[in-house]
Short mmCIF file of C-alpha atoms and ligand atoms in Angstrom, two decimals:
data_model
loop_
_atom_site.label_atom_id
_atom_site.label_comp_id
_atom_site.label_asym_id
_atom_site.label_seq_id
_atom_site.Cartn_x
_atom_site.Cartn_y
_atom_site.Cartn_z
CA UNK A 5 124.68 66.08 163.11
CA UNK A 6 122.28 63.88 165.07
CA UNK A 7 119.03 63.20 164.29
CA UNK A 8 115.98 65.31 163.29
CA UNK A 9 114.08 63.94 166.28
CA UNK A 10 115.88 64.14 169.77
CA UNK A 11 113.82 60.58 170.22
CA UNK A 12 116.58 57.70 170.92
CA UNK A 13 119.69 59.84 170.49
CA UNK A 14 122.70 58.91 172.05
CA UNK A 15 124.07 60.77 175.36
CA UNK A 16 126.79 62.58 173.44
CA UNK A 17 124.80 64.10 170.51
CA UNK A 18 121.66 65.37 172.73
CA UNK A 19 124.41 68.58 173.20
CA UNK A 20 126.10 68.17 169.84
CA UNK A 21 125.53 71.09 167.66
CA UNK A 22 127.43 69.41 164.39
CA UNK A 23 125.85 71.10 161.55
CA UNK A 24 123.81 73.48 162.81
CA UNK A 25 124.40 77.09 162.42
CA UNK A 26 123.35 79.32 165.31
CA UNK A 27 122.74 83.32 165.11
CA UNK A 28 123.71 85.13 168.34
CA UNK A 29 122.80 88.75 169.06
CA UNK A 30 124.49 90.79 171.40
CA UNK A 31 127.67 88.80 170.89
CA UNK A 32 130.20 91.79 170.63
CA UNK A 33 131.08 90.89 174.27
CA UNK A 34 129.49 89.91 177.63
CA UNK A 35 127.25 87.10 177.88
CA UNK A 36 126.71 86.90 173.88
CA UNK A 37 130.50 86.29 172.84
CA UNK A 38 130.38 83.74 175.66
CA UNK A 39 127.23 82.30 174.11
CA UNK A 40 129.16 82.64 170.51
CA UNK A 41 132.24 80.29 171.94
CA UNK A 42 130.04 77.85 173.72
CA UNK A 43 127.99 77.08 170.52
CA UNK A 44 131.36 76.96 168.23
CA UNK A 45 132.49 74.48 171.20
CA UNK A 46 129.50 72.66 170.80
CA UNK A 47 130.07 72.18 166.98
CA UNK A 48 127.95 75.08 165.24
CA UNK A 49 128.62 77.35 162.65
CA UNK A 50 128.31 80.58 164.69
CA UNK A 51 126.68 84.23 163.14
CA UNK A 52 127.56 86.69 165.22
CA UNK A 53 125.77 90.21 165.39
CA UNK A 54 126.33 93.32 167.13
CA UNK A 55 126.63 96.95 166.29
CA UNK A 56 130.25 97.14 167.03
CA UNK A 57 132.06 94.90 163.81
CA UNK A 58 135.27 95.56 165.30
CA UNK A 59 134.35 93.71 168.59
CA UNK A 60 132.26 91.29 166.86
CA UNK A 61 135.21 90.18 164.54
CA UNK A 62 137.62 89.84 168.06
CA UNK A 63 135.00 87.82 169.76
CA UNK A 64 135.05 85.64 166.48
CA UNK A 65 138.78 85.21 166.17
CA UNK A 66 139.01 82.67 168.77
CA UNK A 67 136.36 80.01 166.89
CA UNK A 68 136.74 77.60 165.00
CA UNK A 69 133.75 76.63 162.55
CA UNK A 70 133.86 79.29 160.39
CA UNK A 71 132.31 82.14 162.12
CA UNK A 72 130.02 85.51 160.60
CA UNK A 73 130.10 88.77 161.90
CA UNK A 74 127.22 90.59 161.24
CA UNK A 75 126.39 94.17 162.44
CA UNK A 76 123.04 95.42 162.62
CA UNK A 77 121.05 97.91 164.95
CA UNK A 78 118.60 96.29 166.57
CA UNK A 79 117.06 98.98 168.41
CA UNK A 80 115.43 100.39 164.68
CA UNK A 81 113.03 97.87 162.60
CA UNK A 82 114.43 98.75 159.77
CA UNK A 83 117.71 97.08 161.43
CA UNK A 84 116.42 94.13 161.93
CA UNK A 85 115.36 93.90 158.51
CA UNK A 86 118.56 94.70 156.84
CA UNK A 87 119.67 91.83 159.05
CA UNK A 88 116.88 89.38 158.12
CA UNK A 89 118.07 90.40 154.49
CA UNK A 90 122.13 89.95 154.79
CA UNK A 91 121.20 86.54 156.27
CA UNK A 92 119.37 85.29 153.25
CA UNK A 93 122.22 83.04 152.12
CA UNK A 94 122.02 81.93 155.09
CA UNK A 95 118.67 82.08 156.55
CA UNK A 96 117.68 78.40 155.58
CA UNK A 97 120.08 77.35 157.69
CA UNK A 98 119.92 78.65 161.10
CA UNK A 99 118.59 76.34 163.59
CA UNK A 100 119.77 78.39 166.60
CA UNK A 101 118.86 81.59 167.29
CA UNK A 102 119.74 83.62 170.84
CA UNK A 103 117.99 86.50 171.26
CA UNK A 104 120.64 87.99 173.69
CA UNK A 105 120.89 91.72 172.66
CA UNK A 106 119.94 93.57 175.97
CA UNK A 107 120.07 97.24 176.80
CA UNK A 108 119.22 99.04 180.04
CA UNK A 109 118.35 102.63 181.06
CA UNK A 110 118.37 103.05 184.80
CA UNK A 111 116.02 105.76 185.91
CA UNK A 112 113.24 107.06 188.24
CA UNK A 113 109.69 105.83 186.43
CA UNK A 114 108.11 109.45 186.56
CA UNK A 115 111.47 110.86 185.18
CA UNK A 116 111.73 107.99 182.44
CA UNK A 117 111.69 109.32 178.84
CA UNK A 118 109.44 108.31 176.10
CA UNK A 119 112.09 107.33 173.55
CA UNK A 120 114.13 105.87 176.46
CA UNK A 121 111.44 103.87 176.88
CA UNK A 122 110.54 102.61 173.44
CA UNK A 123 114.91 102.35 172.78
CA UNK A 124 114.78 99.43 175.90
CA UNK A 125 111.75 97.46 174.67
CA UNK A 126 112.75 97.67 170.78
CA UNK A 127 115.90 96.09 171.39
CA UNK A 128 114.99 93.77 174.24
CA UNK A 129 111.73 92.62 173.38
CA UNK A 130 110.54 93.53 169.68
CA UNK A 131 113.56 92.66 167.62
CA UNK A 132 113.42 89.31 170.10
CA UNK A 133 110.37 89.23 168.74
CA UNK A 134 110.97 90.10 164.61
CA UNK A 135 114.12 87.52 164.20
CA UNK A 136 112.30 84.82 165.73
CA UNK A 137 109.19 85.81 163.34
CA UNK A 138 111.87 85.92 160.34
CA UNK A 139 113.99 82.78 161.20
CA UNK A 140 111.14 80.62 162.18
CA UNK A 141 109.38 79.66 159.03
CA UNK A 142 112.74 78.00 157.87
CA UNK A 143 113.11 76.04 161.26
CA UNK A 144 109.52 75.06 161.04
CA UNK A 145 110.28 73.65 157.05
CA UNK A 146 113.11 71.71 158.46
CA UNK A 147 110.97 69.99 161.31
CA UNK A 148 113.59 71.29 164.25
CA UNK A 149 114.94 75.38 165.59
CA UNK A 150 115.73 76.45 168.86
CA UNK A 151 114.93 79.92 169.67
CA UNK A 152 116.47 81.00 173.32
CA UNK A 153 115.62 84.63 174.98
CA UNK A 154 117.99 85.66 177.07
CA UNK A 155 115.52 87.33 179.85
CA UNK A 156 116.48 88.43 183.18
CA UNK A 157 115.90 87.29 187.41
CA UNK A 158 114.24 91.33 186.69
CA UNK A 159 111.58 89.58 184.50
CA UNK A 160 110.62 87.85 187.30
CA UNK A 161 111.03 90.05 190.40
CA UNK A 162 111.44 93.71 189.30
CA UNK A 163 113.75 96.46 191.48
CA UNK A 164 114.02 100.46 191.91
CA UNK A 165 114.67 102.42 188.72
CA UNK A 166 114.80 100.21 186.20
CA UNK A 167 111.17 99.82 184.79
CA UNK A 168 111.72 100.03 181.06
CA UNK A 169 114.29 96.67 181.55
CA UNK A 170 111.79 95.07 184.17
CA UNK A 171 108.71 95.27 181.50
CA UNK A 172 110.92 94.40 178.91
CA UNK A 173 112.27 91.21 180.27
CA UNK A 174 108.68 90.05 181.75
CA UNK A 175 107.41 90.71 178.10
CA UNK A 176 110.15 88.60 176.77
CA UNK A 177 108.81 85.66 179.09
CA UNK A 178 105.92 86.00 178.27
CA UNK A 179 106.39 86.26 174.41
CA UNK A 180 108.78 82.91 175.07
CA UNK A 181 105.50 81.26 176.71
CA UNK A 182 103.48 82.53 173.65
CA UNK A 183 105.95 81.42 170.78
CA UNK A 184 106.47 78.32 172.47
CA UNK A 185 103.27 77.12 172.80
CA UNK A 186 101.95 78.08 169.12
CA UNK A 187 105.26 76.58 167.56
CA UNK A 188 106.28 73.35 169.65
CA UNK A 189 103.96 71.23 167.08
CA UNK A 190 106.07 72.55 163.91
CA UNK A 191 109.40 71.22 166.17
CA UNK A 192 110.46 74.35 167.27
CA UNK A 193 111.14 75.26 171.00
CA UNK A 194 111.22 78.74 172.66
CA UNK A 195 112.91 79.03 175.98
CA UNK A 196 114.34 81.57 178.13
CA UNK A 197 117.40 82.18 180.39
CA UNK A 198 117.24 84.16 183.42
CA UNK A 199 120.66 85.18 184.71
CA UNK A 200 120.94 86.69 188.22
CA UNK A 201 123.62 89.30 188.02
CA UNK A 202 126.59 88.88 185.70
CA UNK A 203 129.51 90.28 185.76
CA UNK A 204 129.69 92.67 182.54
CA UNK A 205 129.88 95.93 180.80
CA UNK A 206 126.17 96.06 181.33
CA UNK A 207 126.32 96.46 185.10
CA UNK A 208 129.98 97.85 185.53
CA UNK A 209 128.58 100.95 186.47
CA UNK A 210 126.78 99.38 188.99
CA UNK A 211 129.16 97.02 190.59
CA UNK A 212 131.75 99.63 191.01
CA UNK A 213 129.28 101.24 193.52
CA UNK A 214 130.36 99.55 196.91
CA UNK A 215 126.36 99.83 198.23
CA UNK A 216 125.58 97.78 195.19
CA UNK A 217 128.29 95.16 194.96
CA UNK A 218 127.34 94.78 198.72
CA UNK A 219 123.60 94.22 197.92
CA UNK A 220 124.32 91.58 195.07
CA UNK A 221 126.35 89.61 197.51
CA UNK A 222 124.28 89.80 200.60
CA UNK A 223 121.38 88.92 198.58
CA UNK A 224 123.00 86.23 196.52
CA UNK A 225 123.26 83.01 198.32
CA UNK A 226 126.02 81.43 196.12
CA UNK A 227 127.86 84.77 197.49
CA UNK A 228 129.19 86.25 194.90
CA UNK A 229 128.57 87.46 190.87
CA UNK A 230 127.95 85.00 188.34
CA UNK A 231 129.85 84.79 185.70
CA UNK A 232 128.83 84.92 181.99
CA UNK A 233 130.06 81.18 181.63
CA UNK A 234 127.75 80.11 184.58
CA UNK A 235 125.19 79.84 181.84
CA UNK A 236 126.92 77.81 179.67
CA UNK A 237 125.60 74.28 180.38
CA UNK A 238 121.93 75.52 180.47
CA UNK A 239 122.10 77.91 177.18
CA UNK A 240 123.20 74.28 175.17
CA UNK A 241 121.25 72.06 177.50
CA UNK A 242 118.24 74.72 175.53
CA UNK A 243 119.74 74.93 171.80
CA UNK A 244 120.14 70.64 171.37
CA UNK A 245 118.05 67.93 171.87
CA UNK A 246 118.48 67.66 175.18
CA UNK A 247 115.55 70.31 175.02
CA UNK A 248 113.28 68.97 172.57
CA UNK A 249 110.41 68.38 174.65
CA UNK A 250 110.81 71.75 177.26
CA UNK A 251 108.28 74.49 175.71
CA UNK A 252 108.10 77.69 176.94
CA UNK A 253 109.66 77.29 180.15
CA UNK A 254 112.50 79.45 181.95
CA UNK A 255 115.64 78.73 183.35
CA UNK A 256 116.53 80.88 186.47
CA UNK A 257 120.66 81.06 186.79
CA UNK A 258 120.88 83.26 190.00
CA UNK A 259 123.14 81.76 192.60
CA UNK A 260 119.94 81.58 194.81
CA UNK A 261 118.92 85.09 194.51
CA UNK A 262 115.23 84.41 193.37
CA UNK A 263 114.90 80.96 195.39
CA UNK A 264 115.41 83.06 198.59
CA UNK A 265 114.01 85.46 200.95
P1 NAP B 306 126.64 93.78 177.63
O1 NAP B 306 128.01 93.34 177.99
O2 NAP B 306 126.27 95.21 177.78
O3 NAP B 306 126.34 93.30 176.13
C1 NAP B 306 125.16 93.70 175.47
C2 NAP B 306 125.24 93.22 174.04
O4 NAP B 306 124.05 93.67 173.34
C3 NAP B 306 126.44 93.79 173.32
O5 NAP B 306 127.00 92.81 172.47
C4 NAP B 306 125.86 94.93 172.52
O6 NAP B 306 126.65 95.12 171.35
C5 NAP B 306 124.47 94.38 172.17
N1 NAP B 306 123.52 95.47 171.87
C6 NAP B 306 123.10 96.45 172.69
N2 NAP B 306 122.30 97.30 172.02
C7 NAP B 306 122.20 96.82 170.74
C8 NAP B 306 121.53 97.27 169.57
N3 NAP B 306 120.81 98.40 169.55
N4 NAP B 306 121.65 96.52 168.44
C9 NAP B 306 122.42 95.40 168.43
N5 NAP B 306 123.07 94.93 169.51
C10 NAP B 306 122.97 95.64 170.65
O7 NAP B 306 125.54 92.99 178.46
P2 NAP B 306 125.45 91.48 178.96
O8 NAP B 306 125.48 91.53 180.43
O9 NAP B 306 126.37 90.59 178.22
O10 NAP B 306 123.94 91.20 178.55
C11 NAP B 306 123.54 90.25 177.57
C12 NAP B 306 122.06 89.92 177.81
O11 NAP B 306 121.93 89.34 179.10
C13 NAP B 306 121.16 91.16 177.79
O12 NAP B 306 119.94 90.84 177.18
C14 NAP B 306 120.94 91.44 179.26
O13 NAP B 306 119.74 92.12 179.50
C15 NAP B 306 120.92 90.04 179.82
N6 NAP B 306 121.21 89.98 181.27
C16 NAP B 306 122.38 90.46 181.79
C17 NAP B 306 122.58 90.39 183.16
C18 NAP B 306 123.83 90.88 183.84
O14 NAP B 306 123.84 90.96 185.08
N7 NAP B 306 124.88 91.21 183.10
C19 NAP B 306 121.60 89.82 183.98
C20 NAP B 306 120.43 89.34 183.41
C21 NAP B 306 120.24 89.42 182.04
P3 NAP B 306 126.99 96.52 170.64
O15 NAP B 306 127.14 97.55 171.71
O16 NAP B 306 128.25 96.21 169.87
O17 NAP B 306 125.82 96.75 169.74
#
């Protein structure tokens, strides 16, 4: 493990997660069982937490430091709780956390429901919100976390039919700017990831529809989909030292989407 303080660390350990233990949510599949392997690649003991064990324990297989599956519902408060609670053996010890649980409900604003609603911005933005709150006070005892929210290029720009995931991911900048700013002094940095559009179960649906698929690539200069592992160098660049000193800030991964007209 290198040093408390990223200050005069060698080249090699600014990325090298030896020792640290990292919880990732969402990591049944997608972007999160990427994140899960990158981390274990990086050296850290991985927690991995879903709703779907079965999927969680397959994305584990393939580590190699000892990974947890943990399943919890983060949609409910009372989820996030029980999960706060089966991690107290090992609460004191996560450095890491990605907040990458993400849900979407695509519909016309006026025809949006209520609970749809409160269902996007409970998992995307207030459990985000409720394991940093829980995991911090350890990271801040220790003198160094790393808290990551996986956001979205819709936090930034926002499109048709999807306001419930638009608010949610510009809430979950602007709670990383927020967090950030009042923890950086107790060694803890908050940063976000924006991907562009990933290829996953999330936007399947959407991708099969030739219109779409279409869209993404016209408006894409890189000219195609990203892939999950396109945001593997920057989601360890922001859980290492190589970070220590970046508060609140966001990473755009887009292929060029958001840097063009
Ligand atoms: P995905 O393949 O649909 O994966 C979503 C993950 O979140 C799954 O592991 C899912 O696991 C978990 N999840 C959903 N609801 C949950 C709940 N109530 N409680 C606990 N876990 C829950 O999507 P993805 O594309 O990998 O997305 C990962 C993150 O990246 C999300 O935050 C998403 O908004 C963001 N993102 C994706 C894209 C893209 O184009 N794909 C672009 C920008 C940002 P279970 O179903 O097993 O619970």
């Amino acid at each position: 493990m290198a040093a408390a303080n990223g200050v005069g660390v060698s080249l090699p350990d600014l990325f090298d997660l030896s020792g640290r233990t990292a919880l990732v949510t969402g990591a049944s599949r997608g972007i999160g069982a990427l994140a899960a392997r990158a981390l274990d690649d990086a050296g850290a003991r991985v927690i991995l937490c879903a709703r779907d064990i079965g999927r969680l324990r397959e994305a584990g297989q393939t580590l190699r430091n000892d990974p947890i599956a943990m399943r919890a519902d983060l949609s409910d408060r009372q989820g996030v709780t029980s999960l706060l609670s089966d991690l107290a053996g090992y609460a004191d010890h996560v450095d890491i956390l990605i907040n990458n649980a993400g849900t979407h409900a695509a519909g016309e604003a006026m025809e949006l429901a209520p609970d749809v609603w409160d269902e996007v911005q409970n998992v995307n933005l207030r459990s985000a919100f409720l394991l940093a709150r829980g995991l911090a006070p350890a990271m801040a005892r220790r003198g160094w976390g790393k808290i990551v929210n996986m956001a979205s290029v819709l936090g930034v720009v926002a499109d048709v039919d999807a306001s419930a995931y638009v608010a949610s991911k510009a809430g979950l900048l602007g709670l990383t700017r927020a967090l950030g700013t009042e923890w950086a002094g107790r060694g803890i940095t908050v940063n976000a990831l924006c991907p562009g559009w990933i290829d996953t179960d999330m936007v399947s649906d959407l991708r099969s529809r030739d219109s779409f698929d279409r869209r993404v690539l016209r408006r894409t200069p890189a000219g195609r989909w990203g892939r999950a592992d396109d945001l593997t160098g920057a989601l360890i660049f922001l859980s290492s030292h190589a970070s220590d000193f970046m508060v609140g800030q966001t990473l755009i991964i887009d292929g060029g989407l958001t840097a063009s007209w």
